[in-house]
Amino acid sequence: MRGARPYRKELARAPRAAGPGCRDRQQGKDLRELLAESIIEIRAGKLDPRVANALGYLGASYLRALEVSEIESRLDALEAQQRLAERAFLPSKPAGSEQTGGGA
């Protein structure tokens, strides 16, 4: 089985998620380097093209997941800011109290 050995080698080099301090850009850079190495290995005959094809497909899916994750994080931050702004603008009234004074 020719493709089995290089496949294990690629798994060992695959980008891994790190702690909360690791950002998507570093992971994207790691994936870019993995794919660049794979291209070199295909051209040198060291990597089965079917394995490289799978890596490319998985890499594209991984990058899309990183993009979605980044967008979700940004949206969460914007929503939190919006909630804080709304609370500052519209102070909540104590439970059971009714607004008095000036009719519309």
PDB file of C-alpha atoms in Angstrom:
ATOM      1  CA  MET A   1       0.000   0.000   0.000  1.00  0.00           C
ATOM      2  CA  ARG A   2       1.947   2.930  -1.301  1.00  0.00           C
ATOM      3  CA  GLY A   3      -0.179   5.787   0.088  1.00  0.00           C
ATOM      4  CA  ALA A   4      -0.351   4.591   3.691  1.00  0.00           C
ATOM      5  CA  ARG A   5       3.090   5.681   4.846  1.00  0.00           C
ATOM      6  CA  PRO A   6       3.027   9.258   3.453  1.00  0.00           C
ATOM      7  CA  TYR A   7      -0.481   9.662   4.841  1.00  0.00           C
ATOM      8  CA  ARG A   8       0.744   8.983   8.383  1.00  0.00           C
ATOM      9  CA  LYS A   9       3.589  11.403   7.766  1.00  0.00           C
ATOM     10  CA  GLU A  10       1.099  14.099   6.718  1.00  0.00           C
ATOM     11  CA  LEU A  11      -1.037  13.502   9.793  1.00  0.00           C
ATOM     12  CA  ALA A  12       1.986  14.084  11.997  1.00  0.00           C
ATOM     13  CA  ARG A  13       2.513  17.466  10.327  1.00  0.00           C
ATOM     14  CA  ALA A  14      -1.136  18.511  10.279  1.00  0.00           C
ATOM     15  CA  PRO A  15      -1.920  21.739  12.137  1.00  0.00           C
ATOM     16  CA  ARG A  16      -3.255  21.156  15.623  1.00  0.00           C
ATOM     17  CA  ALA A  17      -5.518  23.380  17.632  1.00  0.00           C
ATOM     18  CA  ALA A  18      -3.691  25.007  20.487  1.00  0.00           C
ATOM     19  CA  GLY A  19      -4.842  26.881  23.543  1.00  0.00           C
ATOM     20  CA  PRO A  20      -7.074  29.925  23.469  1.00  0.00           C
ATOM     21  CA  GLY A  21      -4.151  32.185  22.546  1.00  0.00           C
ATOM     22  CA  CYS A  22      -3.676  30.516  19.139  1.00  0.00           C
ATOM     23  CA  ARG A  23      -5.422  32.397  16.372  1.00  0.00           C
ATOM     24  CA  ASP A  24      -6.875  31.266  13.083  1.00  0.00           C
ATOM     25  CA  ARG A  25      -4.200  33.071  11.089  1.00  0.00           C
ATOM     26  CA  GLN A  26      -1.457  30.852  12.497  1.00  0.00           C
ATOM     27  CA  GLN A  27      -3.510  27.750  11.782  1.00  0.00           C
ATOM     28  CA  GLY A  28      -4.116  28.947   8.221  1.00  0.00           C
ATOM     29  CA  LYS A  29      -0.388  29.551   7.824  1.00  0.00           C
ATOM     30  CA  ASP A  30       0.361  26.036   9.105  1.00  0.00           C
ATOM     31  CA  LEU A  31      -2.106  24.580   6.615  1.00  0.00           C
ATOM     32  CA  ARG A  32      -0.585  26.608   3.786  1.00  0.00           C
ATOM     33  CA  GLU A  33       2.850  25.220   4.660  1.00  0.00           C
ATOM     34  CA  LEU A  34       1.495  21.669   4.811  1.00  0.00           C
ATOM     35  CA  LEU A  35      -0.084  22.015   1.375  1.00  0.00           C
ATOM     36  CA  ALA A  36       3.080  23.579  -0.077  1.00  0.00           C
ATOM     37  CA  GLU A  37       5.138  20.665   1.257  1.00  0.00           C
ATOM     38  CA  SER A  38       2.591  18.244  -0.194  1.00  0.00           C
ATOM     39  CA  ILE A  39       2.929  19.823  -3.639  1.00  0.00           C
ATOM     40  CA  ILE A  40       6.691  19.435  -3.469  1.00  0.00           C
ATOM     41  CA  GLU A  41       6.358  15.810  -2.365  1.00  0.00           C
ATOM     42  CA  ILE A  42       3.907  15.009  -5.184  1.00  0.00           C
ATOM     43  CA  ARG A  43       6.292  16.432  -7.755  1.00  0.00           C
ATOM     44  CA  ALA A  44       9.154  14.432  -6.218  1.00  0.00           C
ATOM     45  CA  GLY A  45       7.042  11.248  -6.290  1.00  0.00           C
ATOM     46  CA  LYS A  46       7.092  10.907  -2.496  1.00  0.00           C
ATOM     47  CA  LEU A  47       3.366  11.438  -1.947  1.00  0.00           C
ATOM     48  CA  ASP A  48       0.477   9.618  -3.566  1.00  0.00           C
ATOM     49  CA  PRO A  49      -1.657  12.153  -5.499  1.00  0.00           C
ATOM     50  CA  ARG A  50      -4.821  10.611  -4.032  1.00  0.00           C
ATOM     51  CA  VAL A  51      -3.587  11.427  -0.540  1.00  0.00           C
ATOM     52  CA  ALA A  52      -2.717  14.944  -1.669  1.00  0.00           C
ATOM     53  CA  ASN A  53      -6.183  15.296  -3.177  1.00  0.00           C
ATOM     54  CA  ALA A  54      -7.733  14.327   0.146  1.00  0.00           C
ATOM     55  CA  LEU A  55      -5.459  16.796   1.947  1.00  0.00           C
ATOM     56  CA  GLY A  56      -6.506  19.562  -0.429  1.00  0.00           C
ATOM     57  CA  TYR A  57     -10.185  18.812   0.074  1.00  0.00           C
ATOM     58  CA  LEU A  58      -9.838  18.625   3.847  1.00  0.00           C
ATOM     59  CA  GLY A  59      -7.675  21.738   3.854  1.00  0.00           C
ATOM     60  CA  ALA A  60     -10.335  23.721   1.984  1.00  0.00           C
ATOM     61  CA  SER A  61     -12.984  22.520   4.422  1.00  0.00           C
ATOM     62  CA  TYR A  62     -10.755  23.398   7.355  1.00  0.00           C
ATOM     63  CA  LEU A  63     -10.125  26.922   6.063  1.00  0.00           C
ATOM     64  CA  ARG A  64     -13.850  27.442   5.559  1.00  0.00           C
ATOM     65  CA  ALA A  65     -14.480  26.305   9.137  1.00  0.00           C
ATOM     66  CA  LEU A  66     -11.839  28.786  10.357  1.00  0.00           C
ATOM     67  CA  GLU A  67     -13.528  31.582   8.420  1.00  0.00           C
ATOM     68  CA  VAL A  68     -16.944  30.732   9.857  1.00  0.00           C
ATOM     69  CA  SER A  69     -15.471  30.517  13.350  1.00  0.00           C
ATOM     70  CA  GLU A  70     -13.876  33.954  12.964  1.00  0.00           C
ATOM     71  CA  ILE A  71     -17.144  35.454  11.742  1.00  0.00           C
ATOM     72  CA  GLU A  72     -19.049  33.869  14.645  1.00  0.00           C
ATOM     73  CA  SER A  73     -16.539  35.287  17.133  1.00  0.00           C
ATOM     74  CA  ARG A  74     -16.843  38.755  15.641  1.00  0.00           C
ATOM     75  CA  LEU A  75     -20.632  38.555  15.626  1.00  0.00           C
ATOM     76  CA  ASP A  76     -20.683  37.447  19.276  1.00  0.00           C
ATOM     77  CA  ALA A  77     -18.481  40.412  20.215  1.00  0.00           C
ATOM     78  CA  LEU A  78     -20.694  42.851  18.289  1.00  0.00           C
ATOM     79  CA  GLU A  79     -23.838  41.423  19.876  1.00  0.00           C
ATOM     80  CA  ALA A  80     -22.295  41.761  23.345  1.00  0.00           C
ATOM     81  CA  GLN A  81     -21.386  45.390  22.602  1.00  0.00           C
ATOM     82  CA  GLN A  82     -24.910  46.027  21.370  1.00  0.00           C
ATOM     83  CA  ARG A  83     -26.430  44.570  24.540  1.00  0.00           C
ATOM     84  CA  LEU A  84     -24.166  46.751  26.683  1.00  0.00           C
ATOM     85  CA  ALA A  85     -25.089  49.832  24.671  1.00  0.00           C
ATOM     86  CA  GLU A  86     -28.790  49.038  24.968  1.00  0.00           C
ATOM     87  CA  ARG A  87     -28.490  48.573  28.733  1.00  0.00           C
ATOM     88  CA  ALA A  88     -26.690  51.885  29.080  1.00  0.00           C
ATOM     89  CA  PHE A  89     -29.275  53.678  26.956  1.00  0.00           C
ATOM     90  CA  LEU A  90     -32.374  51.975  28.340  1.00  0.00           C
ATOM     91  CA  PRO A  91     -31.863  51.398  32.059  1.00  0.00           C
ATOM     92  CA  SER A  92     -34.032  48.615  33.370  1.00  0.00           C
ATOM     93  CA  LYS A  93     -36.764  49.496  35.823  1.00  0.00           C
ATOM     94  CA  PRO A  94     -37.260  47.600  39.080  1.00  0.00           C
ATOM     95  CA  ALA A  95     -39.665  44.686  38.982  1.00  0.00           C
ATOM     96  CA  GLY A  96     -43.256  45.602  39.785  1.00  0.00           C
ATOM     97  CA  SER A  97     -42.842  49.319  39.187  1.00  0.00           C
ATOM     98  CA  GLU A  98     -44.788  51.185  36.569  1.00  0.00           C
ATOM     99  CA  GLN A  99     -43.647  54.159  34.629  1.00  0.00           C
ATOM    100  CA  THR A 100     -45.335  57.299  35.928  1.00  0.00           C
ATOM    101  CA  GLY A 101     -45.778  60.729  34.577  1.00  0.00           C
ATOM    102  CA  GLY A 102     -46.191  62.255  31.117  1.00  0.00           C
ATOM    103  CA  GLY A 103     -48.563  60.435  28.827  1.00  0.00           C
ATOM    104  CA  ALA A 104     -47.906  60.072  25.163  1.00  0.00           C
TER     105      ALA A 104
END
